[in-house]
Coordinates of C-alpha atoms and ligand atoms in Angstrom, one line a residue:
M1 CA 5.3 -14.7 0.8
N2 CA 4.2 -12.2 3.2
S3 CA 7.6 -11.6 5.5
R4 CA 5.9 -9.2 7.7
V5 CA 3.6 -11.7 9.0
K6 CA 5.1 -13.2 12.5
G7 CA 3.7 -15.6 14.6
K8 CA 4.3 -18.9 16.7
V9 CA 2.6 -21.7 15.2
L10 CA 2.3 -25.3 16.5
V11 CA 1.8 -28.1 13.7
A12 CA 0.2 -31.3 15.1
A13 CA 0.3 -34.3 12.9
G14 CA -2.5 -36.6 13.1
G15 CA -2.3 -40.4 12.5
G16 CA -3.3 -40.5 8.6
V17 CA -1.1 -41.1 5.6
A18 CA -1.2 -37.5 4.9
A19 CA 1.2 -37.1 7.8
M20 CA 3.7 -37.9 5.5
K21 CA 3.4 -34.1 4.3
T22 CA 3.4 -32.6 7.6
P23 CA 7.2 -31.9 7.5
F24 CA 6.4 -29.9 4.3
V25 CA 3.7 -27.7 6.0
I26 CA 6.4 -27.0 8.8
R27 CA 9.2 -26.3 6.3
R28 CA 6.7 -23.8 4.1
L29 CA 5.8 -22.1 7.5
R30 CA 9.4 -21.6 8.5
D31 CA 10.3 -20.0 4.9
A32 CA 7.6 -17.8 5.4
G33 CA 9.1 -16.4 8.8
Y34 CA 7.0 -18.1 11.3
E35 CA 8.3 -19.8 14.5
V36 CA 7.2 -23.4 14.3
R37 CA 7.2 -26.4 17.1
A38 CA 5.8 -29.7 16.0
L39 CA 3.5 -32.0 17.8
A40 CA 2.8 -35.7 16.8
T41 CA 0.1 -38.0 18.1
E42 CA 1.2 -41.5 18.8
R43 CA -0.8 -42.6 15.3
A44 CA 0.9 -40.0 13.3
L45 CA 4.1 -41.7 14.2
A46 CA 3.1 -44.8 12.3
F47 CA 3.0 -42.5 8.9
T48 CA 5.9 -39.9 9.7
T49 CA 9.0 -39.7 11.9
K50 CA 9.7 -37.8 14.9
T51 CA 13.3 -37.0 12.9
A52 CA 11.7 -35.7 9.9
L53 CA 9.5 -33.6 12.0
A54 CA 12.1 -32.4 14.4
T55 CA 14.5 -31.6 11.1
A56 CA 11.6 -29.6 9.3
A57 CA 11.0 -27.8 12.8
G58 CA 14.4 -27.4 14.1
S59 CA 13.4 -28.3 17.6
R60 CA 12.3 -31.4 19.4
V61 CA 8.9 -32.9 18.7
A62 CA 6.0 -33.0 21.3
T63 CA 5.0 -36.6 21.6
E64 CA 2.9 -38.6 24.1
E65 CA 6.3 -39.9 25.2
A66 CA 7.6 -36.5 25.9
W67 CA 4.4 -35.4 27.8
F68 CA 4.8 -38.2 30.2
A69 CA 8.4 -37.7 30.5
A70 CA 8.0 -34.0 31.4
S71 CA 9.5 -33.5 34.7
G72 CA 7.2 -30.8 36.5
N73 CA 6.2 -28.9 33.6
A74 CA 2.7 -29.4 31.9
L75 CA 3.5 -29.8 28.5
H76 CA -0.1 -29.2 27.0
L77 CA 0.0 -26.0 29.1
E78 CA 3.1 -24.8 27.9
L79 CA 2.4 -25.3 24.4
A80 CA -1.3 -23.9 24.6
R81 CA 0.3 -20.6 26.1
W82 CA 3.1 -20.5 23.7
A83 CA 1.4 -20.9 20.4
D84 CA -0.5 -18.4 18.5
L85 CA -2.5 -20.9 16.3
L86 CA -2.5 -24.6 16.2
V87 CA -2.7 -26.6 12.7
V88 CA -3.9 -30.0 12.7
A89 CA -2.4 -31.0 9.5
P90 CA -3.8 -34.2 8.9
A91 CA -6.7 -34.0 10.9
T92 CA -8.2 -37.4 11.4
A93 CA -12.1 -38.3 12.0
S94 CA -10.8 -39.3 15.4
G95 CA -9.0 -36.1 16.0
L96 CA -12.1 -34.2 15.2
A97 CA -14.4 -36.4 17.2
R98 CA -11.8 -36.4 20.1
A99 CA -11.8 -32.4 20.1
A100 CA -15.6 -31.9 19.5
A101 CA -16.3 -33.9 22.5
G102 CA -13.9 -32.0 24.5
L103 CA -11.5 -34.9 25.4
A104 CA -8.2 -34.2 26.7
E105 CA -6.9 -37.9 27.2
D106 CA -4.0 -37.3 24.6
L107 CA -1.5 -34.5 24.2
L108 CA -3.3 -32.9 21.0
T109 CA -6.7 -32.8 22.6
A110 CA -5.2 -31.6 26.2
T111 CA -3.6 -28.8 24.2
I112 CA -6.7 -27.8 22.7
T113 CA -8.6 -27.8 25.7
A114 CA -5.8 -25.7 27.4
G115 CA -7.1 -22.9 25.3
V116 CA -4.7 -22.6 22.3
P117 CA -5.9 -19.1 20.9
K118 CA -6.8 -20.4 17.4
V119 CA -7.1 -23.8 15.7
L120 CA -7.0 -24.5 12.0
W121 CA -7.9 -28.1 10.9
A122 CA -6.6 -29.5 7.7
P123 CA -8.6 -32.8 7.6
A124 CA -7.6 -35.8 5.3
M125 CA -9.4 -39.2 5.3
N126 CA -11.4 -41.2 3.2
P127 CA -14.5 -39.6 1.4
E128 CA -17.0 -41.8 3.5
M129 CA -15.3 -41.1 6.6
W130 CA -15.4 -37.1 5.7
H131 CA -19.2 -37.3 4.9
Y132 CA -20.1 -39.6 7.6
P133 CA -22.9 -37.9 9.9
A134 CA -20.7 -38.1 12.9
T135 CA -17.8 -36.3 11.4
Q136 CA -19.9 -33.6 9.7
E137 CA -21.6 -32.8 13.1
N138 CA -18.2 -32.6 15.0
V139 CA -16.7 -30.2 12.4
S140 CA -20.0 -27.8 12.9
R141 CA -19.7 -28.1 16.4
L142 CA -15.9 -27.2 16.3
R143 CA -16.8 -24.3 13.7
G144 CA -19.3 -23.0 16.1
W145 CA -16.8 -22.6 18.6
G146 CA -14.6 -20.7 16.4
H147 CA -12.3 -23.3 15.2
F148 CA -11.2 -22.8 11.4
F149 CA -10.9 -25.4 8.8
V150 CA -9.0 -26.0 5.2
G151 CA -10.1 -28.4 2.9
P152 CA -10.5 -31.4 2.7
E153 CA -9.9 -31.1 -1.1
Y154 CA -11.0 -33.1 -4.2
G155 CA -8.4 -35.2 -5.5
A156 CA -6.5 -38.4 -5.9
L157 CA -6.7 -40.5 -2.6
A158 CA -3.7 -42.2 -1.0
A159 CA -4.9 -45.9 -0.9
V160 CA -4.5 -48.0 -3.7
G161 CA -7.8 -48.4 -5.8
E162 CA -9.5 -45.8 -4.0
G163 CA -9.5 -43.4 -7.0
A164 CA -10.3 -39.7 -6.3
G165 CA -12.6 -38.0 -4.0
V166 CA -13.1 -35.2 -1.6
G167 CA -10.6 -36.1 1.4
R168 CA -7.6 -35.0 0.2
M169 CA -5.5 -32.5 2.6
S170 CA -5.1 -29.3 1.2
E171 CA -1.7 -28.7 -0.2
P172 CA 0.9 -27.2 2.2
E173 CA 1.0 -23.9 0.2
T174 CA -2.7 -23.7 0.8
I175 CA -2.2 -24.1 4.4
V176 CA 0.2 -21.8 4.9
E177 CA -2.2 -19.0 2.9
H178 CA -4.9 -19.8 5.6
V179 CA -2.1 -19.4 8.6
H180 CA -1.5 -16.1 6.9
Y181 CA -4.8 -15.2 6.9
L182 CA -5.4 -16.0 10.4
L183 CA -2.5 -14.3 11.9
T184 CA -2.8 -11.2 9.8
P185 CA -4.0 -8.0 11.7
K186 CA -7.1 -6.7 10.0
D187 CA -6.2 -3.2 9.3
L188 CA -8.4 -3.0 6.3
E189 CA -11.4 -4.3 8.0
G190 CA -14.7 -2.8 6.7
L191 CA -13.3 -1.5 3.4
T192 CA -14.2 -2.6 0.1
V193 CA -11.2 -2.4 -2.4
I194 CA -11.2 -3.0 -5.9
V195 CA -8.0 -4.5 -7.6
S196 CA -7.4 -4.9 -11.7
A197 CA -5.0 -7.2 -12.9
G198 CA -3.6 -8.8 -16.0
P199 CA -3.5 -7.8 -19.7
T200 CA -6.6 -7.4 -21.8
R201 CA -7.2 -8.8 -24.9
E202 CA -8.4 -6.5 -28.0
Y203 CA -9.6 -8.9 -30.8
F204 CA -9.5 -8.0 -34.5
D205 CA -11.2 -11.2 -35.5
P206 CA -12.5 -14.3 -33.3
V207 CA -8.9 -15.8 -32.5
R208 CA -6.7 -12.9 -32.8
F209 CA -6.0 -10.1 -30.5
I210 CA -3.6 -7.3 -29.5
S211 CA -2.2 -7.8 -25.8
N212 CA 0.7 -7.7 -23.6
P213 CA 2.7 -10.1 -21.4
S214 CA 1.3 -8.8 -18.2
S215 CA 1.2 -11.9 -15.9
G216 CA -1.5 -10.5 -13.4
K217 CA 0.9 -11.4 -10.6
M218 CA 1.2 -7.8 -9.1
G219 CA -2.4 -7.5 -8.9
Y220 CA -3.2 -10.9 -7.5
A221 CA -0.7 -10.4 -4.6
L222 CA -2.5 -6.9 -4.1
A223 CA -5.9 -8.8 -4.0
E224 CA -4.6 -11.5 -1.5
A225 CA -2.8 -8.8 0.8
A226 CA -6.0 -7.2 1.1
R227 CA -7.9 -10.2 1.8
D228 CA -5.6 -11.2 4.5
R229 CA -5.9 -7.4 6.1
G230 CA -9.8 -7.9 6.6
A231 CA -11.1 -5.9 3.2
R232 CA -13.8 -7.1 1.0
V233 CA -11.7 -7.6 -2.0
V234 CA -13.4 -7.4 -5.8
L235 CA -10.4 -8.6 -8.2
V236 CA -11.3 -7.7 -12.0
S237 CA -8.8 -9.5 -14.1
G238 CA -8.1 -9.9 -17.4
P239 CA -6.9 -13.3 -18.8
T240 CA -4.1 -14.8 -16.7
N241 CA -2.8 -18.5 -15.8
L242 CA -3.3 -17.7 -12.2
P243 CA -5.8 -19.6 -9.7
A244 CA -8.7 -17.4 -8.5
P245 CA -8.0 -16.3 -5.0
W246 CA -10.0 -17.4 -2.4
G247 CA -12.2 -15.3 -0.2
V248 CA -11.9 -12.7 -3.2
E249 CA -14.7 -12.0 -5.4
T250 CA -13.1 -12.4 -9.1
I251 CA -14.4 -11.0 -12.2
N252 CA -12.8 -12.3 -15.1
V253 CA -12.8 -10.1 -18.3
E254 CA -11.0 -9.9 -21.6
R255 CA -11.4 -6.5 -23.4
A256 CA -10.7 -3.0 -22.0
N257 CA -14.4 -2.3 -22.4
E258 CA -15.4 -5.2 -20.3
M259 CA -13.0 -4.3 -17.6
Y260 CA -14.4 -0.6 -17.9
E261 CA -17.9 -1.8 -17.3
A262 CA -16.9 -4.2 -14.3
I263 CA -15.1 -1.3 -12.5
T264 CA -17.1 1.5 -13.1
S265 CA -20.4 -0.3 -12.2
R266 CA -18.8 -1.0 -8.7
F267 CA -16.9 2.0 -8.0
D268 CA -19.8 3.7 -6.0
K269 CA -19.5 1.2 -3.2
A270 CA -15.6 1.1 -3.1
D271 CA -13.2 2.7 -0.9
A272 CA -10.0 2.5 -2.9
V273 CA -9.3 1.1 -6.2
V274 CA -5.6 0.0 -7.5
M275 CA -5.4 -0.3 -10.9
A276 CA -2.7 -3.0 -11.6
A277 CA -3.9 -4.2 -14.9
A278 CA -2.2 -3.4 -18.1
V279 CA -4.9 -2.2 -20.2
A280 CA -4.4 -2.2 -23.9
D281 CA -4.5 1.4 -25.0
W282 CA -5.9 0.7 -28.5
K283 CA -8.4 -1.6 -29.9
P284 CA -9.1 -2.7 -33.4
A285 CA -11.7 -0.6 -35.1
Q286 CA -13.6 -3.5 -36.3
T287 CA -13.9 -7.1 -35.1
A288 CA -14.6 -9.4 -37.8
S289 CA -17.1 -12.0 -37.0
Q290 CA -15.0 -14.8 -38.8
K291 CA -11.3 -15.6 -38.5
T292 CA -9.8 -13.2 -41.6
A293 CA -8.1 -15.2 -44.4
K294 CA -4.7 -14.8 -45.0
K295 CA -4.1 -12.6 -48.1
P296 CA -0.7 -11.5 -49.7
G297 CA 0.8 -7.9 -49.5
K298 CA 0.3 -5.4 -46.9
N299 CA -2.8 -5.6 -44.3
V300 CA -3.7 -2.6 -42.2
V301 CA -5.6 -2.7 -39.1
E302 CA -7.0 0.6 -37.9
L303 CA -6.8 1.2 -34.1
L304 CA -9.1 3.2 -31.8
P305 CA -8.3 4.2 -28.2
T306 CA -9.7 2.1 -25.6
P307 CA -11.5 3.9 -22.4
D308 CA -8.9 5.1 -19.9
I309 CA -10.6 3.6 -17.0
L310 CA -8.4 5.2 -14.2
A311 CA -9.1 8.7 -15.9
E312 CA -12.7 8.1 -15.6
L313 CA -12.7 6.8 -11.9
G314 CA -10.5 10.0 -11.4
R315 CA -13.3 12.6 -12.9
R316 CA -15.9 10.5 -10.7
K317 CA -13.9 10.1 -7.3
E318 CA -15.3 11.5 -4.2
R319 CA -14.0 9.7 -1.1
Q320 CA -12.2 7.2 -2.8
V321 CA -8.3 6.4 -2.8
L322 CA -7.1 5.8 -6.4
V323 CA -3.9 4.2 -7.0
G324 CA -2.5 3.7 -10.7
F325 CA 0.6 2.0 -12.0
A326 CA 3.1 3.7 -14.4
M327 CA 5.4 1.0 -16.3
E328 CA 7.9 3.0 -18.2
T329 CA 10.8 2.4 -20.3
A330 CA 12.3 5.8 -20.0
D331 CA 11.7 9.4 -18.4
G332 CA 9.8 7.2 -15.7
R333 CA 9.1 10.1 -12.8
Q334 CA 8.1 12.5 -15.3
R335 CA 5.9 10.6 -17.5
A336 CA 4.6 9.1 -14.2
R337 CA 3.9 12.6 -12.5
G338 CA 1.9 13.5 -15.8
K339 CA -0.5 10.5 -15.3
L340 CA -0.7 10.9 -11.3
E341 CA -2.1 14.6 -12.4
R342 CA -4.1 13.7 -15.6
K343 CA -5.8 11.1 -13.8
N344 CA -6.3 12.8 -10.4
L345 CA -4.7 9.9 -8.4
D346 CA -3.7 9.7 -4.9
F347 CA -0.3 8.2 -5.7
I348 CA 0.9 6.2 -8.4
C349 CA 3.4 3.1 -8.7
L350 CA 6.2 3.5 -11.0
N351 CA 8.0 0.4 -12.4
Y352 CA 10.1 -0.4 -15.0
P353 CA 9.3 -3.8 -16.8
T354 CA 12.3 -3.8 -18.8
K355 CA 14.6 -3.8 -15.8
E356 CA 16.1 -6.9 -14.7
G357 CA 14.2 -8.1 -11.6
S358 CA 11.1 -6.1 -12.2
A359 CA 10.3 -7.8 -15.4
F360 CA 6.6 -8.9 -16.6
G361 CA 5.8 -12.3 -15.0
G362 CA 8.6 -12.2 -12.4
N363 CA 7.8 -12.5 -8.5
Q364 CA 9.8 -9.5 -7.7
N365 CA 9.1 -5.8 -8.5
E366 CA 10.9 -2.6 -7.2
V367 CA 8.2 0.4 -7.3
E368 CA 8.4 4.0 -6.7
M369 CA 5.4 5.3 -5.1
I370 CA 5.1 8.9 -6.2
F371 CA 2.6 11.4 -4.3
P372 CA 0.9 14.9 -5.7
D373 CA 3.0 16.7 -3.2
G374 CA 6.0 15.5 -5.0
S375 CA 7.1 13.0 -2.3
V376 CA 8.5 9.5 -3.6
V377 CA 8.9 6.4 -1.5
E378 CA 11.1 3.7 -3.0
T379 CA 10.4 0.0 -2.1
G380 CA 14.0 -1.6 -3.4
R381 CA 13.6 -4.7 -5.0
I382 CA 11.1 -7.0 -2.9
S383 CA 8.3 -9.6 -3.7
K384 CA 5.3 -8.4 -5.2
R385 CA 3.4 -9.6 -2.2
E386 CA 5.7 -7.0 -0.2
V387 CA 5.2 -4.2 -2.5
A388 CA 1.5 -5.0 -2.2
E389 CA 1.7 -4.5 1.6
A390 CA 3.7 -1.1 1.3
I391 CA 1.0 0.1 -1.2
W392 CA -2.0 -1.2 1.1
D393 CA 0.2 0.6 3.9
R394 CA -0.4 4.2 2.1
V395 CA -3.9 3.3 1.2
R396 CA -5.2 2.5 4.8
D397 CA -3.1 5.8 6.0
L398 CA -4.8 7.9 3.5
I399 CA -8.3 6.5 4.3
R400 CA -7.7 7.2 8.2
E401 CA -6.8 10.9 7.3
R402 CA -9.8 11.4 5.2
N403 CA -11.9 9.8 8.0
E404 CA -10.2 11.9 10.6
E405 CA -10.5 15.2 8.3
G406 CA -14.3 14.3 8.1
A407 CA -14.9 13.6 11.6
R408 CA -13.3 17.2 12.3
N409 CA -15.4 19.1 9.6
A410 CA -18.5 17.5 11.0
Q411 CA -18.0 19.0 14.4
Ligands
C5P1 O1 -1.5 3.1 -20.1 P1 -0.9 4.1 -19.0 O2 0.6 4.2 -18.9 O3 -1.7 5.4 -19.0 O4 -1.4 3.3 -17.7 C1 -1.4 4.0 -16.4 C2 -2.5 3.5 -15.5 O5 -3.7 3.9 -16.0 C3 -2.4 2.1 -15.0 O6 -2.8 2.0 -13.8 C4 -3.5 1.5 -15.7 O7 -4.1 0.2 -15.2 C5 -4.5 2.5 -16.0 N1 -5.0 2.4 -17.5 C6 -6.4 2.3 -17.4 N2 -7.2 2.5 -18.6 C7 -6.3 2.3 -19.8 C8 -5.1 2.6 -19.7 C9 -4.5 2.5 -18.5 O8 -7.3 2.3 -16.3 N3 -7.2 2.4 -20.8

């Protein structure tokens, strides 16, 4: 989670069976550091309860009843002015229709027409209702007014015997990711960045390879953070178990040579490259076309070096900011400084995969950012997402400095 994004989110439950999940959406948003208030339409309360919503939100729920009971203060205006973002989860066909018609007859639509700054709809309904022309037109109308949508997704539907289809509300985690995106300041807007992630596989026959336990989590966190901050992101990923992040151009590769091609061919258009991939240093000299049969005794595999992608980028670089990772088990700083210099990097992120809490596959990391002038910034042990944010802060500053310098030289 990105603990640095803060904001006020009003979560509204519409009248559908997915309202059972609204308390989870609220809970996840609060865990991520948002201030949350809940609103429930009258029909929503047939599927969830005020108590469940209030417990998740830690405050009283805004309901029709509360609206009319309000003494003097107009609750719809207060909510619209309080919230940075309204999330309607679940959004029903009727809720979308009422909003698209500009109605303000219930607390939800009155709050929308009162000018809440941003609206994110998470629709959930039966696929026929979703595909019905009126619903689709209402969605495009709302989009045209600047409203945002997440889902609905394909999946099992709630009603018995309905099977699967497009109509399922996006999972709470996905909704939270979209909230992050909408509330994150876009300080990397206009930049194109390339991030590499995961291990590579160097095959010696069709079913055997040399690799390492890199999970790809650090690289994926970097890609998602840059996307949320407005960059155009190309993620070049070795094999991982992670889902491709939305809003990111993901290129899947296996071998170091493929990663080299994917990155070097796009380098001219990039403003920054962060190489978080654990690229294999060697590859078998020969790859057998068939599986090699087991034979008794010693078997020797001849290895050749793989291309050093980052070193090549360091040779080619003009304006690009180049960031490397150094995973060391001993003599960390000295070795990292060597790589920083040899590969002509702007900075290098030193981490220790054998240290507790920074291991391959974990959700946390502890990084020392080492700069050419000898300065070092230590992040302490924080989530990989927070490490990613700290790295982009530096990249952003370096690009700004370069642009300012360029502007001064042009005068
Ligand atoms: O393997 P090494 O310790 O030199 O890795 C340091 C940095 O260089 C990492 O950012 C890694 O992604 C990158 N690298 C590369 N091509 C290689 C090996 C490493 O770009 N063949």
